[in-house]
XYZ file of C-alpha atoms in Angstrom:
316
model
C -20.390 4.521 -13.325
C -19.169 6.722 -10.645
C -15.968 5.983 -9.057
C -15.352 7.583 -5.602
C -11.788 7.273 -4.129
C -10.628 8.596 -0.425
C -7.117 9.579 -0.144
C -5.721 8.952 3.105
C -2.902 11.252 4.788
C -0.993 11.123 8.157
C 0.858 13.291 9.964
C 0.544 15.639 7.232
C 2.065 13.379 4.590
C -0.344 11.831 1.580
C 0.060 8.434 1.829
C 1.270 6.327 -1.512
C -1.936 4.445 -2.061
C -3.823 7.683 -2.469
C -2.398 7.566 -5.915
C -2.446 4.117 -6.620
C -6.504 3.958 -5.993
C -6.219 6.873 -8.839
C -5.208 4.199 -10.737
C -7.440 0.996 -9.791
C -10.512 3.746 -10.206
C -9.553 5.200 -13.474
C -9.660 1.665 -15.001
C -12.900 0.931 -13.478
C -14.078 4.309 -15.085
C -12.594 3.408 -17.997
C -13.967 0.250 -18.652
C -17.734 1.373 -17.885
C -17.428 4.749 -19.401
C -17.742 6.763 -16.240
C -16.056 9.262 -13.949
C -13.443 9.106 -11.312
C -14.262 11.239 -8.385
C -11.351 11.473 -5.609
C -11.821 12.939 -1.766
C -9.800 14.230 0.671
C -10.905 14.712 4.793
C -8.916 16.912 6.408
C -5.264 18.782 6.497
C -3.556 20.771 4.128
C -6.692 19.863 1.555
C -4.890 22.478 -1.287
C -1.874 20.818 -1.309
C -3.322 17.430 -1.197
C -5.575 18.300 -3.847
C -2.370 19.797 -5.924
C -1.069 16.242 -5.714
C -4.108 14.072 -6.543
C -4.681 16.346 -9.844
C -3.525 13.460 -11.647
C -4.456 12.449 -15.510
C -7.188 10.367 -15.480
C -8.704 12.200 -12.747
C -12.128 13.814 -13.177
C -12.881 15.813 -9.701
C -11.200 16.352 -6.529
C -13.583 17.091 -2.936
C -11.788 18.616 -0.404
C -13.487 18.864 2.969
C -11.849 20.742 5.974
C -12.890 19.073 8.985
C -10.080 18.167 11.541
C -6.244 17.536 10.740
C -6.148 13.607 11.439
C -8.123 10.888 10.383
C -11.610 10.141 13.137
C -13.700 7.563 12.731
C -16.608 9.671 13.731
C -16.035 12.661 11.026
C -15.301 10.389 8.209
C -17.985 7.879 8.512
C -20.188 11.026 8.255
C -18.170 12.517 5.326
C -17.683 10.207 3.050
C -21.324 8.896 3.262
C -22.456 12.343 2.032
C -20.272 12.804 -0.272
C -20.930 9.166 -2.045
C -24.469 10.335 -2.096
C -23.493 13.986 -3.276
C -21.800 12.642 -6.100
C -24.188 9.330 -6.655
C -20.997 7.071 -6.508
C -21.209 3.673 -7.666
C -18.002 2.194 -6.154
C -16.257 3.560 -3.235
C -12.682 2.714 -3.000
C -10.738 3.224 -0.113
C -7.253 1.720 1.321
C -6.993 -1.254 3.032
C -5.546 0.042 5.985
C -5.995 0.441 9.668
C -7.666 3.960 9.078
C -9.926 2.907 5.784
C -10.686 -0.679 7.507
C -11.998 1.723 10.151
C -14.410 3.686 8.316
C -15.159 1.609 5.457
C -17.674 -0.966 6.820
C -19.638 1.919 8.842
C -20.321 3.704 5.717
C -21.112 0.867 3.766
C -23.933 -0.127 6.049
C -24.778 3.311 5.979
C -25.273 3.232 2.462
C -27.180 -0.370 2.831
C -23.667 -1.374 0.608
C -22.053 -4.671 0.154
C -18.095 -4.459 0.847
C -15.541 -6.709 0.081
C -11.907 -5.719 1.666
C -8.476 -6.139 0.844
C -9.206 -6.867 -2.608
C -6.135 -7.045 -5.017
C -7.432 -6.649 -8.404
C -10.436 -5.618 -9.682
C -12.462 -5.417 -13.354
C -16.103 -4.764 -14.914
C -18.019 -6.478 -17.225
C -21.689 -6.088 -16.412
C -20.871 -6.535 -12.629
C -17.738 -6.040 -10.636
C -15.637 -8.762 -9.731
C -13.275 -8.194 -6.921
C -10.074 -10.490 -6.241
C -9.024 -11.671 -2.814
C -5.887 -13.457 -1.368
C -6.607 -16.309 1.251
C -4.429 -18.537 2.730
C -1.093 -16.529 3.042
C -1.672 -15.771 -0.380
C -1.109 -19.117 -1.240
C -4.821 -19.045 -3.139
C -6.750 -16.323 -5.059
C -10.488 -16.082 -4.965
C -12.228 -14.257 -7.040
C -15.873 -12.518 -5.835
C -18.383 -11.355 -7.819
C -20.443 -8.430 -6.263
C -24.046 -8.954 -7.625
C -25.301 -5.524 -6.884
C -25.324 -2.217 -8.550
C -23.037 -0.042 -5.902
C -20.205 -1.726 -3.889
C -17.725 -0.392 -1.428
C -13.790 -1.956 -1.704
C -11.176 -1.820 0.357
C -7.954 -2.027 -1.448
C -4.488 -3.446 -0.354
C -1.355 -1.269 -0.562
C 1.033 -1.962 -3.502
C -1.123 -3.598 -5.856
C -1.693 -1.178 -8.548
C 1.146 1.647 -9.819
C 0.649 4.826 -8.406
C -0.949 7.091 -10.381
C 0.995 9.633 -13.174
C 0.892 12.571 -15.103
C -0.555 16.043 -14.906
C -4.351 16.383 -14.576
C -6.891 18.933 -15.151
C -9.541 18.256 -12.684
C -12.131 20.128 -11.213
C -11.459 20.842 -7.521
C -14.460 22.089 -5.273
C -14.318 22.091 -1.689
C -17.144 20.015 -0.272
C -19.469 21.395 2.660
C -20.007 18.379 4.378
C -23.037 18.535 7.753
C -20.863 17.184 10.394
C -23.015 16.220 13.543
C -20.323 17.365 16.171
C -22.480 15.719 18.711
C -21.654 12.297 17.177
C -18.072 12.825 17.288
C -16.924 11.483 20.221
C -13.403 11.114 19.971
C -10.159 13.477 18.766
C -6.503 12.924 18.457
C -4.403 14.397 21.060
C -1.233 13.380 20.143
C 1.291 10.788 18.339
C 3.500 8.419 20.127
C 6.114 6.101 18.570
C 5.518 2.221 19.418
C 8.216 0.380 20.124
C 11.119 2.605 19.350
C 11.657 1.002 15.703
C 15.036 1.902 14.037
C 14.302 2.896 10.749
C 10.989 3.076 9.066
C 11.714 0.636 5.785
C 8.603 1.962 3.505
C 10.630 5.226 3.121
C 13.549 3.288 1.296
C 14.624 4.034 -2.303
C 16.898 1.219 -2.027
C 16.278 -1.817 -0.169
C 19.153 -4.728 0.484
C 16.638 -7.356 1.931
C 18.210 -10.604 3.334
C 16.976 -14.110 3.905
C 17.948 -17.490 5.472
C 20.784 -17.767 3.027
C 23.119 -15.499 5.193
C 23.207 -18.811 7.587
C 24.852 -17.253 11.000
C 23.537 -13.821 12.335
C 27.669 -12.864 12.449
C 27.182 -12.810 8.259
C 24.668 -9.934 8.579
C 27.857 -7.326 8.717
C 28.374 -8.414 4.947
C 24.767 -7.328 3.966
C 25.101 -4.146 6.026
C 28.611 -3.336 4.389
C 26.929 -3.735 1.038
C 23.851 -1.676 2.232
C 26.205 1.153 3.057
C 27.997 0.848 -0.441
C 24.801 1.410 -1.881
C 23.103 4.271 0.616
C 20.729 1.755 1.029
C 18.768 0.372 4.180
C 18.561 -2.890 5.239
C 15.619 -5.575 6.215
C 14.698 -8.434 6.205
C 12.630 -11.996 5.678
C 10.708 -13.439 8.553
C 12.671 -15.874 9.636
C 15.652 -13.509 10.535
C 12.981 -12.005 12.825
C 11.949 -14.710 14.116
C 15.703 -15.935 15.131
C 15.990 -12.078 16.946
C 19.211 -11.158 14.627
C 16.901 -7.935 13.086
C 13.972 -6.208 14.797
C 10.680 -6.455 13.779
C 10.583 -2.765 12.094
C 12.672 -4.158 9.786
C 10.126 -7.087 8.318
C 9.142 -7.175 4.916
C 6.054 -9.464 4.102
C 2.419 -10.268 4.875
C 3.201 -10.055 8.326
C 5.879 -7.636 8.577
C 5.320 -3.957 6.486
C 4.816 -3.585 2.323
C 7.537 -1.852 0.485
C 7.758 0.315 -2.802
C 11.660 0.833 -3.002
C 13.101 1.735 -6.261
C 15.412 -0.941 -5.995
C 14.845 -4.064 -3.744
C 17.546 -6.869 -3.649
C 16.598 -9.979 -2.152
C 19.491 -11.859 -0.725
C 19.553 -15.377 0.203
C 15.474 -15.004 0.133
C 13.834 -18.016 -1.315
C 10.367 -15.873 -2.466
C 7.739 -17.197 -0.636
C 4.101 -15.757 -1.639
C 4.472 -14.078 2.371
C 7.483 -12.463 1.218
C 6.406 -11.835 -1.768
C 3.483 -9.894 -0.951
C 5.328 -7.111 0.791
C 7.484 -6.360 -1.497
C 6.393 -7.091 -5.572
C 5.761 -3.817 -5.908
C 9.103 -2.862 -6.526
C 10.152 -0.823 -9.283
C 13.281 -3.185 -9.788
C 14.088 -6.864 -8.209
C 17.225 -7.753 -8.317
C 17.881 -11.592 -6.241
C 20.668 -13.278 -5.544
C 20.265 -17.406 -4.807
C 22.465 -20.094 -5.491
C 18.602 -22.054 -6.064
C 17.789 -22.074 -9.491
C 14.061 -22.860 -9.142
C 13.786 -20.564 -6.377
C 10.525 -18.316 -6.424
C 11.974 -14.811 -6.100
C 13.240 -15.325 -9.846
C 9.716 -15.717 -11.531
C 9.367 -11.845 -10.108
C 12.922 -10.505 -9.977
C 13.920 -8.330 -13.143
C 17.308 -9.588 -12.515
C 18.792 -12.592 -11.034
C 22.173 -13.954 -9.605
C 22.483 -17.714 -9.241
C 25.348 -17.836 -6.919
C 26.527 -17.863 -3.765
C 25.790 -14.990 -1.477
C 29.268 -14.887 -0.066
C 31.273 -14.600 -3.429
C 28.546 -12.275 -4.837
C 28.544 -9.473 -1.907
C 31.692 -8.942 -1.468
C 32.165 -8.069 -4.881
C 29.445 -6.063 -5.428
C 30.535 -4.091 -2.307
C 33.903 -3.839 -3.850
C 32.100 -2.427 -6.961
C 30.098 -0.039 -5.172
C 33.085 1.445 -3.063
């Protein structure tokens, strides 16, 4: 089997999940005995390619057409270059470019597709696993057909390590300029967010447990200590104490902090899903059966307001 993964960049900046579909493709290789191909549209292609040499990774595509992502230019891309390399599984993020241009290049290729898929494995067929419900329920699909496209969701397998050695060519892809019919002119900012959250090391994330939006100065005090930003569960959002930009969870943003410490967060599998990705969980709860535990790598069963304050004392 041939895996074929697109790395997505914006703004010139390769995006995290480039390297983690490294990963989810390598073990698909892996397990059938194949190769993992990886692609890159557009931008600073060498240096992109520099970073996507990763171990495990068998050939890199560059293709210099455009700076940002287009709907028009990839669709025509990335089917060529599944049928250049005579892919078996495409792999792309689940994300608001690859939900884009995924299902127009499956039909091209007369693929089935199944999207925001959170695990996947191989044994005679590929099975593909879903979240439904709020990720209250897993369901797993199996894809009875010998090529597949899959969109997969941010944060769900570790990004991709190690020095590689792979082949790096730069693709001459036939772009029909005709069928291009749109470019991007420009960027603007929506909503004038105050900090972007994904670009945390360190994350001091607070729930309902801080009780009165007056308590918040405690978590920012501690967040401070640490260098650390702060954000939030949904209902803190909800109540108007923290702005929306500051959401972590199914409905707010994903996060890959080094360090992510849930305060006064219960864990619930909305939370949860924006943030289990973390490289360390540390939660503080005075609930001993709360959630966040079963995924923290450390826990603090006590109260929030004798915990901070010495932690913040620590830190200082």
């Amino acid at each position: 089997m041939t895996v074929l993964t697109v790395a997505e960049h914006r703004r010139g900046e390769l995006r995290d999940v480039s390297l983690e579909l490294l990963t989810a493709g390598r073990e698909l290789a892996d397990a059938t005995g194949g190769e993992l191909h990886t692609a890159v549209v557009g931008g600073d292609v060498e240096a992109f390619a520099e970073r996507l040499d990763r171990e495990g990774v068998d050939a890199i595509h560059t293709v210099d057409e455009g700076e940002e992502f287009n709907h028009d230019v990839y669709t025509q891309v990335v089917h060529q270059l599944a049928d250049a390399v005579d892919a078996d599984l495409l792999v792309v993020p689940n994300s608001v470019n690859g939900l884009d241009y995924a299902p127009a290049v499956a039909s091209r290729l007369d693929w089935p597709l199944v999207t925001d898929v959170v695990d996947l494995s191989y044994d005679d067929e590929l099975t593909a696993t879903r979240e439904l419900y709020g990720s209250k329920v897993e369901t797993t699909i199996d894809v009875h057909a010998d090529r597949a496209a899959v969109t997969v969701r941010p944060a769900e397998w570790p990004a991709a390590e190690g020095t590689g050695d792979a082949t790096v060519d730069a693709f001459d892809a036939d772009v029909d300029e005709s069928a291009v019919r749109s470019t991007v002119t420009g960027f603007e900012e929506v909503g004038g967010g105050e900090v972007d959250i994904t670009d945390a090391d360190v994350l001091v994330s607070v729930g309902r447990g801080i009780e009165e939006e007056e308590n918040l100065n405690l978590i920012f005090d501690l967040a401070e200590a640490l260098d650390a930003t702060v954000s939030a569960s949904r209902p803190l959002i909800d109540n108007g104490w923290l702005a929306k930009d500051r959401q972590v969870g199914q409905s707010g943003k994903v996060v890959t902090p080094d360090v992510y410490i849930a305060i006064g967060i219960s864990g619930a599998v909305q939370h949860v899903a924006g943030m289990k990705g973390s490289d360390t969980i540390v939660a503080i709860n005075t609930d001993p059966n709360a959630p966040i535990f079963d995924i923290a790598d450390y826990g603090i069963q006590d109260d929030l307001f004798e915990v901070v304050p010495a932690l913040i004392e620590e830190f200082q």
